[in-house]
Short mmCIF file of C-alpha atoms and ligand atoms in Angstrom, two decimals:
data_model
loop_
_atom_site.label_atom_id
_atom_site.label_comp_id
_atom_site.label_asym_id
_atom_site.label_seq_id
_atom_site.Cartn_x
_atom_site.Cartn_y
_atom_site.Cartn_z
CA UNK M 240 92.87 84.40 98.46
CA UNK M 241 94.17 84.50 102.35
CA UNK M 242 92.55 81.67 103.07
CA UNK M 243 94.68 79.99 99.97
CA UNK M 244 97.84 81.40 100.97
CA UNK M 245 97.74 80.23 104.28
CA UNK M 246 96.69 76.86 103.64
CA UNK M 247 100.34 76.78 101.23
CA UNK M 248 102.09 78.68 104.09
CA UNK M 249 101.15 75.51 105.86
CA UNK M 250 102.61 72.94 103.46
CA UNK M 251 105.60 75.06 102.93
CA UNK M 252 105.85 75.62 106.64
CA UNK M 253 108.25 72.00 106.84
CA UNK M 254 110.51 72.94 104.24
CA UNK M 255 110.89 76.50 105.60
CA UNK M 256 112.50 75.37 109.04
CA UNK M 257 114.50 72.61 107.20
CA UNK M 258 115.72 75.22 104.37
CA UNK M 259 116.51 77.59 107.48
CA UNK M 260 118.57 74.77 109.75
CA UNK M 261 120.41 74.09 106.75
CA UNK M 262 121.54 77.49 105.93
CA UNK M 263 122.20 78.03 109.65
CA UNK M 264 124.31 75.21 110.08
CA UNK M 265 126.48 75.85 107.28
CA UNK M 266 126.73 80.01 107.36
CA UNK M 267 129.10 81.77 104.59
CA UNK M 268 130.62 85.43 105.66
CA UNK M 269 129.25 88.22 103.25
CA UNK M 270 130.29 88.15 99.90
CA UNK M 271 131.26 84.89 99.95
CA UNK M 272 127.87 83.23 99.67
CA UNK M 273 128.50 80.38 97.23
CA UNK M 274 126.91 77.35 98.42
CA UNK M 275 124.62 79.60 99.73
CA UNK M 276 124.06 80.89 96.18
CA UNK M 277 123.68 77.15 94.83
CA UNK M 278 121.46 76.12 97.26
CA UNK M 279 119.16 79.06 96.47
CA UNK M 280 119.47 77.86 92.52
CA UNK M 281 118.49 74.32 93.37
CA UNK M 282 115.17 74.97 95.44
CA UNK M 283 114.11 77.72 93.18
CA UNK M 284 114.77 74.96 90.27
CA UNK M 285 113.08 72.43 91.79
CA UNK M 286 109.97 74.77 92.16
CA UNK M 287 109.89 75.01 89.01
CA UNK M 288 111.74 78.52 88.14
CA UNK M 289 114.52 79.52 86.06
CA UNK M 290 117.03 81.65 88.57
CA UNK M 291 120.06 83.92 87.02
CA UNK M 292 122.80 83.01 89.29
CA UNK M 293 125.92 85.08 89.62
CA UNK M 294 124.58 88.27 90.00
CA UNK M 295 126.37 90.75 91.79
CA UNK M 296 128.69 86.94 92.44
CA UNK M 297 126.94 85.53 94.93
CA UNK M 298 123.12 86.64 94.11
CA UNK M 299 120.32 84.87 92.82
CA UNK M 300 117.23 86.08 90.47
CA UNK M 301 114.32 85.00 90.00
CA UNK M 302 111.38 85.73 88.02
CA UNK M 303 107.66 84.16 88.78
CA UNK M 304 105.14 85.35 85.93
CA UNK M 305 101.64 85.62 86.36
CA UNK M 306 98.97 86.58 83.83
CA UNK M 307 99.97 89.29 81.86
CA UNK M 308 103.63 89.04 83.56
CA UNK M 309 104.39 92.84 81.77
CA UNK M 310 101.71 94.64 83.32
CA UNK M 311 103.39 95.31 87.05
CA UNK M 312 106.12 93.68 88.82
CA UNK M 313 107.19 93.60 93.11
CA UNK M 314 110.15 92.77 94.36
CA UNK M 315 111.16 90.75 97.51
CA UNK M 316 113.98 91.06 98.89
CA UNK M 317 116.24 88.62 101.38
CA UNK M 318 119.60 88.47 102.54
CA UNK M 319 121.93 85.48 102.89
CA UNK M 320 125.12 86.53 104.71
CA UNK M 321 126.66 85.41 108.02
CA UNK M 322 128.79 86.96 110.92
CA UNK M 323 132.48 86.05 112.22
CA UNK M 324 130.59 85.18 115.57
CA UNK M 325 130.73 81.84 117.14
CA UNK M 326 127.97 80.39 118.24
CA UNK M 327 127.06 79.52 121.56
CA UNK M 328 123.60 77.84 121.02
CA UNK M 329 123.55 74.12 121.18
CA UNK M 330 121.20 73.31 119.17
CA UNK M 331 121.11 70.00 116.24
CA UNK M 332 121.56 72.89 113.76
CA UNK M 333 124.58 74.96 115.18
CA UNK M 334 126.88 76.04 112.87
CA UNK M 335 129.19 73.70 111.44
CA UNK M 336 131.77 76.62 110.41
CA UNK M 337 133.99 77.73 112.82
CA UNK M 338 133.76 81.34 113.66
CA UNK M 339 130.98 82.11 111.67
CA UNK M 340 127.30 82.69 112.60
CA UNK M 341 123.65 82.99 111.25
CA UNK M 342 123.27 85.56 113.59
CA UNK M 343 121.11 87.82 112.27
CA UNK M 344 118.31 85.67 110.74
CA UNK M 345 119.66 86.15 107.02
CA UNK M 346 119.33 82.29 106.96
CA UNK M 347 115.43 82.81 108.03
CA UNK M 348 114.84 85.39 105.32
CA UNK M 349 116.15 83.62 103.20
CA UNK M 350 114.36 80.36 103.72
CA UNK M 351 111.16 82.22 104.30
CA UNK M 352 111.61 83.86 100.21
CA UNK M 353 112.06 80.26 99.07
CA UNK M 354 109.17 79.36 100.48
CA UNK M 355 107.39 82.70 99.20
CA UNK M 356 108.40 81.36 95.73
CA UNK M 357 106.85 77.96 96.38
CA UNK M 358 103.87 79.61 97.13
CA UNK M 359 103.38 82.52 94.36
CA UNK M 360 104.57 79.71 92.08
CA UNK M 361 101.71 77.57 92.70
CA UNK M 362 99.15 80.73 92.47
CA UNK M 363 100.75 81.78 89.19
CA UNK M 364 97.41 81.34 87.27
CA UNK M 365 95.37 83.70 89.90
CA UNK M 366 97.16 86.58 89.92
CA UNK M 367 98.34 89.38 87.17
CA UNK M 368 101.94 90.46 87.06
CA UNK M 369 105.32 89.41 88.11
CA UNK M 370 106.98 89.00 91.14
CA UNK M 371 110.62 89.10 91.02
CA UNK M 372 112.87 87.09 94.14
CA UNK M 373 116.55 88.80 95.06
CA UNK M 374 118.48 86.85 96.71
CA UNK M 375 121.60 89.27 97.51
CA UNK M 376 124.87 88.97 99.57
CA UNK M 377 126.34 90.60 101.63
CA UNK M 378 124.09 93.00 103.38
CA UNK M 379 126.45 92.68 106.71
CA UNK M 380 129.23 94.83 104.87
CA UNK M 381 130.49 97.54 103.22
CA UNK M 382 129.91 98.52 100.79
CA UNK M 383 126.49 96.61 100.74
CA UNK M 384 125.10 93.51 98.27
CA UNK M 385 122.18 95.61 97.72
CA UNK M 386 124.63 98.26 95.91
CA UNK M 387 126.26 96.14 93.73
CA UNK M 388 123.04 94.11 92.89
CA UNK M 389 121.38 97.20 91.69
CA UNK M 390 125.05 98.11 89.50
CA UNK M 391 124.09 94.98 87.73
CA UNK M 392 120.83 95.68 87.02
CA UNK M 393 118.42 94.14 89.34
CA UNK M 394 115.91 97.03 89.28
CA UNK M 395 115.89 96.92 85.47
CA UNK M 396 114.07 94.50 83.25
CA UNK M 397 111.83 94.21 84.41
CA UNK M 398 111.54 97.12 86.65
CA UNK M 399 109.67 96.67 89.81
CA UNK M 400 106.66 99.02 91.06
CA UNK M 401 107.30 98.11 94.56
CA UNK M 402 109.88 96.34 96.45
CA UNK M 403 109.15 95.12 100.09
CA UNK M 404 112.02 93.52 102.56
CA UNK M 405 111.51 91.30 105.35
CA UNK M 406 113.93 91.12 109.16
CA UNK M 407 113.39 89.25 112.08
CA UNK M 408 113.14 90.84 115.21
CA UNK M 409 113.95 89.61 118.79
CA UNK M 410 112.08 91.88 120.48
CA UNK M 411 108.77 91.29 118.56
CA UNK M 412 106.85 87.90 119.90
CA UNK M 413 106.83 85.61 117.33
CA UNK M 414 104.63 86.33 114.04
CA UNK M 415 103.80 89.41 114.95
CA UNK M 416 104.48 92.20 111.92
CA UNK M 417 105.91 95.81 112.85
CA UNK M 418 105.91 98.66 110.21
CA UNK M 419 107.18 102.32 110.15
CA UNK M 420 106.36 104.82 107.25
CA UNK M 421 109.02 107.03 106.05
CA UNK M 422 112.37 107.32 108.16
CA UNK M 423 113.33 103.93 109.57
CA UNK M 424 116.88 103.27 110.00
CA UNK M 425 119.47 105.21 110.01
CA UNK M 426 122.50 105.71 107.12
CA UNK M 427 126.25 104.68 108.51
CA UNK M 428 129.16 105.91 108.24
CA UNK M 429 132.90 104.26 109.36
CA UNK M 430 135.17 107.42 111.29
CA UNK M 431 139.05 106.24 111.66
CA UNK M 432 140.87 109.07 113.07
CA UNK M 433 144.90 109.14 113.06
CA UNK M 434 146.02 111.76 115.95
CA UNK M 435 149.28 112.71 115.90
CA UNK M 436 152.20 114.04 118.30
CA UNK M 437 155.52 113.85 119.76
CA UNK M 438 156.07 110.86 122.02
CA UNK M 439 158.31 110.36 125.09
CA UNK M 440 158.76 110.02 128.84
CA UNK M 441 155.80 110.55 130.85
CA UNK M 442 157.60 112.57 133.46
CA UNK M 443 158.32 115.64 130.77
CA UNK M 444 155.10 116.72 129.38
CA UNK M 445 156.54 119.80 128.77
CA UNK M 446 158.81 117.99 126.15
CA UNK M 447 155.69 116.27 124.12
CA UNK M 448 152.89 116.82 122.29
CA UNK M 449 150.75 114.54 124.14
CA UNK M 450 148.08 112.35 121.58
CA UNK M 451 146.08 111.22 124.21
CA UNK M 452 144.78 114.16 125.99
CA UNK M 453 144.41 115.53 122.27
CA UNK M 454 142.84 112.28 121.16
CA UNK M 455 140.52 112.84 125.14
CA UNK M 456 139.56 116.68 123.74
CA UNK M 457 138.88 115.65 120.28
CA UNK M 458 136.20 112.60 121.69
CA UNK M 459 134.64 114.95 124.58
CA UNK M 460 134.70 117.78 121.68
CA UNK M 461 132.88 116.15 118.97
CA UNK M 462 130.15 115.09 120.71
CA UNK M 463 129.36 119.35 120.15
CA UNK M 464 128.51 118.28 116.74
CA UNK M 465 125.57 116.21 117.91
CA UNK M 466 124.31 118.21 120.88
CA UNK M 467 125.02 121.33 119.64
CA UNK M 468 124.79 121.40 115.69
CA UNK M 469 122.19 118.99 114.70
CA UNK M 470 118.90 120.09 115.25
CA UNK M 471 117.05 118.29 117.48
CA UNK M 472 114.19 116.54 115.47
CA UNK M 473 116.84 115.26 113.60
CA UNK M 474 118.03 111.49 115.17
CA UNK M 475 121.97 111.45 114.66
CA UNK M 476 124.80 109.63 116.83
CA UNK M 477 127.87 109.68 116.83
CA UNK M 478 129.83 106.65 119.18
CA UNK M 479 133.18 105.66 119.25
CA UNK M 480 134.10 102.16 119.48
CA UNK M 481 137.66 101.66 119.79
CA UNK M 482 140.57 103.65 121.06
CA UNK M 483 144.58 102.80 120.81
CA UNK M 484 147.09 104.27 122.61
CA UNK M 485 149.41 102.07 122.93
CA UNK M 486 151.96 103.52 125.54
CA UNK M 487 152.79 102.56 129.15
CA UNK M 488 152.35 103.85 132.73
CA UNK M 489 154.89 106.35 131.79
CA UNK M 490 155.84 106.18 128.04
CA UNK M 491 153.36 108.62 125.84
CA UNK M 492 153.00 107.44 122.52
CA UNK M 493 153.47 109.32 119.32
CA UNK M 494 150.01 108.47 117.83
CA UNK M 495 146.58 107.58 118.97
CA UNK M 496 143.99 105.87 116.80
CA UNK M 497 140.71 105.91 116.81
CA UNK M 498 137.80 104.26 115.56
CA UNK M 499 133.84 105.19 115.41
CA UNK M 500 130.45 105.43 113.69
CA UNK M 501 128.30 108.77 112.35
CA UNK M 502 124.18 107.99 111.85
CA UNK M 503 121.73 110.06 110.65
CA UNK M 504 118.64 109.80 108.72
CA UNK M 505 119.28 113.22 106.25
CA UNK M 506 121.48 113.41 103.69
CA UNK M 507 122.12 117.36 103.82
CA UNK M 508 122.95 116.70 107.68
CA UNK M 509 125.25 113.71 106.95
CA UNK M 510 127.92 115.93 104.61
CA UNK M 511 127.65 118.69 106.84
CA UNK M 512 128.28 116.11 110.07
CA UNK M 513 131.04 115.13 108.11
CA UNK M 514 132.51 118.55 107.33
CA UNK M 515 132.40 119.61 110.91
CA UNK M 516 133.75 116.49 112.63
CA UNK M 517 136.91 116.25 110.27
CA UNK M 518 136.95 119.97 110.82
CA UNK M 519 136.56 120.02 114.58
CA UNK M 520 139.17 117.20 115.24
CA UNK M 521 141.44 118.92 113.06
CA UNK M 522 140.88 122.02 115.06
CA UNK M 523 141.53 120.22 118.31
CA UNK M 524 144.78 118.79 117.52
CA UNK M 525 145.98 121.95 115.64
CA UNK M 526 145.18 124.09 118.59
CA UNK M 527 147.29 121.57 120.54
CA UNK M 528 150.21 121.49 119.15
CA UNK M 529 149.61 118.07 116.82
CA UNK M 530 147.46 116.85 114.00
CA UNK M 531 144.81 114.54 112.78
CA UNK M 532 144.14 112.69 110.22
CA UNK M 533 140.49 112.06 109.65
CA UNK M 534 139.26 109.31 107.42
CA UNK M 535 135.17 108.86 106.87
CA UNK M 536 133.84 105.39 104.68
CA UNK M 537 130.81 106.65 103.38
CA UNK M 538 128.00 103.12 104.04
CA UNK M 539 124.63 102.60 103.63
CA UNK M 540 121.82 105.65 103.33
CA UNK M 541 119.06 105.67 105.60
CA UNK M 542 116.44 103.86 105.12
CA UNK M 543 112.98 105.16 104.23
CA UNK M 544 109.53 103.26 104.00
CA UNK M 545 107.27 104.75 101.48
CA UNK M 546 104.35 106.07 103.29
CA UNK M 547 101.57 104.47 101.17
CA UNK M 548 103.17 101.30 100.06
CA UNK M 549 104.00 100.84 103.87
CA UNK M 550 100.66 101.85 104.99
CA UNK M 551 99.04 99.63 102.14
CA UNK M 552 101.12 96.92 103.46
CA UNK M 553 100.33 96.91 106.79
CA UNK M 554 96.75 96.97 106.10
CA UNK M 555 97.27 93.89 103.97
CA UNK M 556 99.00 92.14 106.96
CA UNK M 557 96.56 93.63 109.23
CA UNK M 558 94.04 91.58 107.23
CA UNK M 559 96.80 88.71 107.20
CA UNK M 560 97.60 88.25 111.10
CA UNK M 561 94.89 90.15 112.82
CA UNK M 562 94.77 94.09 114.22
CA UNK M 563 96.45 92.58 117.54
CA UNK M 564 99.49 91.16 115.65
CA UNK M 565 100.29 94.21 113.74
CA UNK M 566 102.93 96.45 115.56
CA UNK M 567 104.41 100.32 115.32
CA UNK M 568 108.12 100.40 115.10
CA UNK M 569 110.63 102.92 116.43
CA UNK M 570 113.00 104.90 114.62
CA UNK M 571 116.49 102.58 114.88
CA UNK M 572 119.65 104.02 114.16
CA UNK M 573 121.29 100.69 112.97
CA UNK M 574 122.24 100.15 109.21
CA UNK M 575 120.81 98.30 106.82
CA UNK M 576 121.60 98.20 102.97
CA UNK M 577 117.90 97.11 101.88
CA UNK M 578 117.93 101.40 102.41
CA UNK M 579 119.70 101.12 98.91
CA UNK M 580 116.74 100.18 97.34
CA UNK M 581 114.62 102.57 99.24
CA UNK M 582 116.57 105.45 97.77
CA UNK M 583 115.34 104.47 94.24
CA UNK M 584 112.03 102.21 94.37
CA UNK M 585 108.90 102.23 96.54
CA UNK M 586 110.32 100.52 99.45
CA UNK M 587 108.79 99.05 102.59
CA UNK M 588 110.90 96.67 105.15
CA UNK M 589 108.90 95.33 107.89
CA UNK M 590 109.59 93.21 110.70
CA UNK M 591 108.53 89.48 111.34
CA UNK M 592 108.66 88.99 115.09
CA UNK M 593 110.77 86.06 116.10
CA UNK M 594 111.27 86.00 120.18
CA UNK M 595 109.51 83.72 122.52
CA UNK M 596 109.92 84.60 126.22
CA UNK M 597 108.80 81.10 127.43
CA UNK M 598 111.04 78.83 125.19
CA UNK M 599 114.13 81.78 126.24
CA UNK M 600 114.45 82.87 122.92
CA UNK M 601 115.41 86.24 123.95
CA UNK M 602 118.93 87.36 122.56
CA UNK M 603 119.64 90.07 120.18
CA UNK M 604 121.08 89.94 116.78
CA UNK M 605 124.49 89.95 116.23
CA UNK M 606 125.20 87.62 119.53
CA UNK M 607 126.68 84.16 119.93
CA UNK M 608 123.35 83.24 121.58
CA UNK M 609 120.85 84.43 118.88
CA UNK M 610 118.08 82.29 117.61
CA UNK M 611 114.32 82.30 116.46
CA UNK M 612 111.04 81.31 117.08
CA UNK M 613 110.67 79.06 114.00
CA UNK M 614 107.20 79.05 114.13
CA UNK M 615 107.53 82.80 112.16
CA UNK M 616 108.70 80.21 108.99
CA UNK M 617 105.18 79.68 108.47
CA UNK M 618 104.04 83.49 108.77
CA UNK M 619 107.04 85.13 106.82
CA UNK M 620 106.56 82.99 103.56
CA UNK M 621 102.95 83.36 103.55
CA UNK M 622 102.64 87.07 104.90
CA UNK M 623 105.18 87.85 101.90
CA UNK M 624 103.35 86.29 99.25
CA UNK M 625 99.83 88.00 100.33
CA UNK M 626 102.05 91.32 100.42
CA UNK M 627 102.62 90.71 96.83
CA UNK M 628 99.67 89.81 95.52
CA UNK M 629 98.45 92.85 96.80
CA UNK M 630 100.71 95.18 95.96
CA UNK M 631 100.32 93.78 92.48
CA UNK M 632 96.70 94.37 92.78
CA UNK M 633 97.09 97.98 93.64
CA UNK M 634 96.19 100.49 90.38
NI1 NI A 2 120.32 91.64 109.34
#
């Protein structure tokens, strides 16, 4: 059967990079996914499949049956979103959209499930079960695609055994495969804190309540709540990103604002980070005279792997790519809302390497310069579909 697959991941192989530079040039922001959506619907069409479009708005679902479609169904999961980054590549497929970037390979996953599709579609007679596509938006934002796909039901009917996720990575050479059982990524969580004094000339501290060496206290003071509270084998950060005070050299302002992210990977420790920053900034400011208001968005979870689906699956790709392609991951404190899924199905979300040193494809996600090796378009669809097939396989 490997030898099958990867003779399809070679025809699809074409179609894959042309599926991928046409998403990339012509990126949607999250949520707003609509051509996206259609252009899903048409190749999955053509194939030969009958995708529910609309789900969740902008998501696309797809069944392919096998023998005895009942008797166990995977899931596969992709992305399709864009950033508000402009791009800075010139290349014949940069984005046509102003201000808005593939820049975080959600065009490559999803070009790499299509051609998944075209290949389970054309082994539907060899193998038993169903494997069912998700095409889902808005994994950049809160409060996650993968949420609101699984509100509307795409875990039910039928229900999948198994769901696996794919992500490029720029710091994996190209079409190699990393894995990590159990705790992966981290869950996130949006801080904005409001502190408030009393304003005025510079010259008279005596006459304010001064926000900004409250707002200093309250940033040095939190940072207790990681190095002090957490326990140590348990990965947690807490960063702040932005900072307003908008006074002059010698005008104090009345309020400082500030903005910042909490990660963990436990829920217990989450609400209690929670409890004891709001309390702790509170604390601060109260002890000094002012107040603050503390405001937490609760995002994603963390994300888990399941241990045996993951290690199942890396065997699988072990067999797939070779011992020497197969890579451990670190623990990674970014987001990720595929952790949605992980929280209720057999989960595993791997990594399809996607940097090449020599061509100086190199950047990170979530930068202007960001690209891929687009020689993974041949390994992602294929290594997908053999993940399947085995997983399906699996009693
Ligand atoms: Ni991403």
């Amino acid at each position: 059967m490997i030898d099958k697959i990867k003779a399809l991941a070679r025809t699809v192989a074409a179609d894959a990079v042309a599926n991928r530079r046409h998403l990339h040039a012509n990126p949607e922001l999250s949520f707003l996914e609509f051509n996206t959506a259609k252009f899903v619907a048409k190749q999955l069409t053509d194939i030969g499949l009958t995708p529910q479009e609309g789900v969740a708005n902008t998501g696309v679902v797809a069944l392919i049956e096998g023998r005895n479609p009942q008797s166990r169904v995977v899931a596969l999961r992709a992305d399709m979103d864009a950033l508000p980054i402009r791009e800075a590549n010139d290349v014949p497929y940069k984005s046509r959209v102003e201000g808005v970037m593939h820049a975080c390979g959600h065009d490559a996953h999803t070009a790499s499930l299509i051609g998944t599709a075209h290949i389970l579609y054309q082994l539907r007679h060899d193998f038993e079960g169903s494997v069912k596509l998700v095409f889902q938006p808005g994994e950049e934002k809160i409060p996650g695609g993968a949420s609101l796909m699984i509100k509307e039901g795409v875990l039910q009917n039928p229900v999948p055994v198994a769901m696996l996720g794919q992500h490029v990575a720029t710091n994996i050479p190209v079409s190699k495969i990393g894995f990590r059982e159990g705790m992966y990524m981290a869950s996130t969580d949006e801080l904005y804190l409001v502190v408030k004094g009393k304003g005025g000339h510079g010259a008279m501290p005596d006459t304010l309540i001064d926000p900004i060496l409250i707002a200093s206290h309250i940033i040095v003071g939190l940072q207790q709540v990681i190095s002090r509270n957490r326990k140590p084998a348990n990965p947690s950060v807490l960063s702040f990103g932005k900072v307003i005070a908008n006074g002059v050299t010698n005008v104090v302002p009345n309020e400082v604002y500030i903005e910042g992210t909490f990660r963990c990977m436990d829920e217990e420790w989450r609400e209690e980070g929670w409890r004891r920053i709001t309390k702790m900034a509170q604390g601060i400011a109260e002890a000094m005279g002012g107040s603050c208001e503390v405001e937490i968005r609760k995002g994603y979870p963390f994300l888990k792997n399941h241990p045996e689906l993951t290690r199942r699956s890396r065997a699988a790709a072990t067999a797939y790519v070779g011992a020497q392609n197969v890579v451990d991951l670190d623990l990674w404190l970014a987001g990720e809302d595929f952790a949605f899924y992980s929280q209720i199905v057999d989960s595993c979300f791997y990594r399809l390497g996607t940097r090449n040193e020599a061509r100086g494809i190199t950047s990170g996600v979530h930068t202007p310069t960001f690209d891929i090796d687009e020689a993974a378009l041949e390994t992602g669809p294929g290594l997908m579909a053999w993940l399947a097939l085995e997983e399906l396989r699996h009693k």
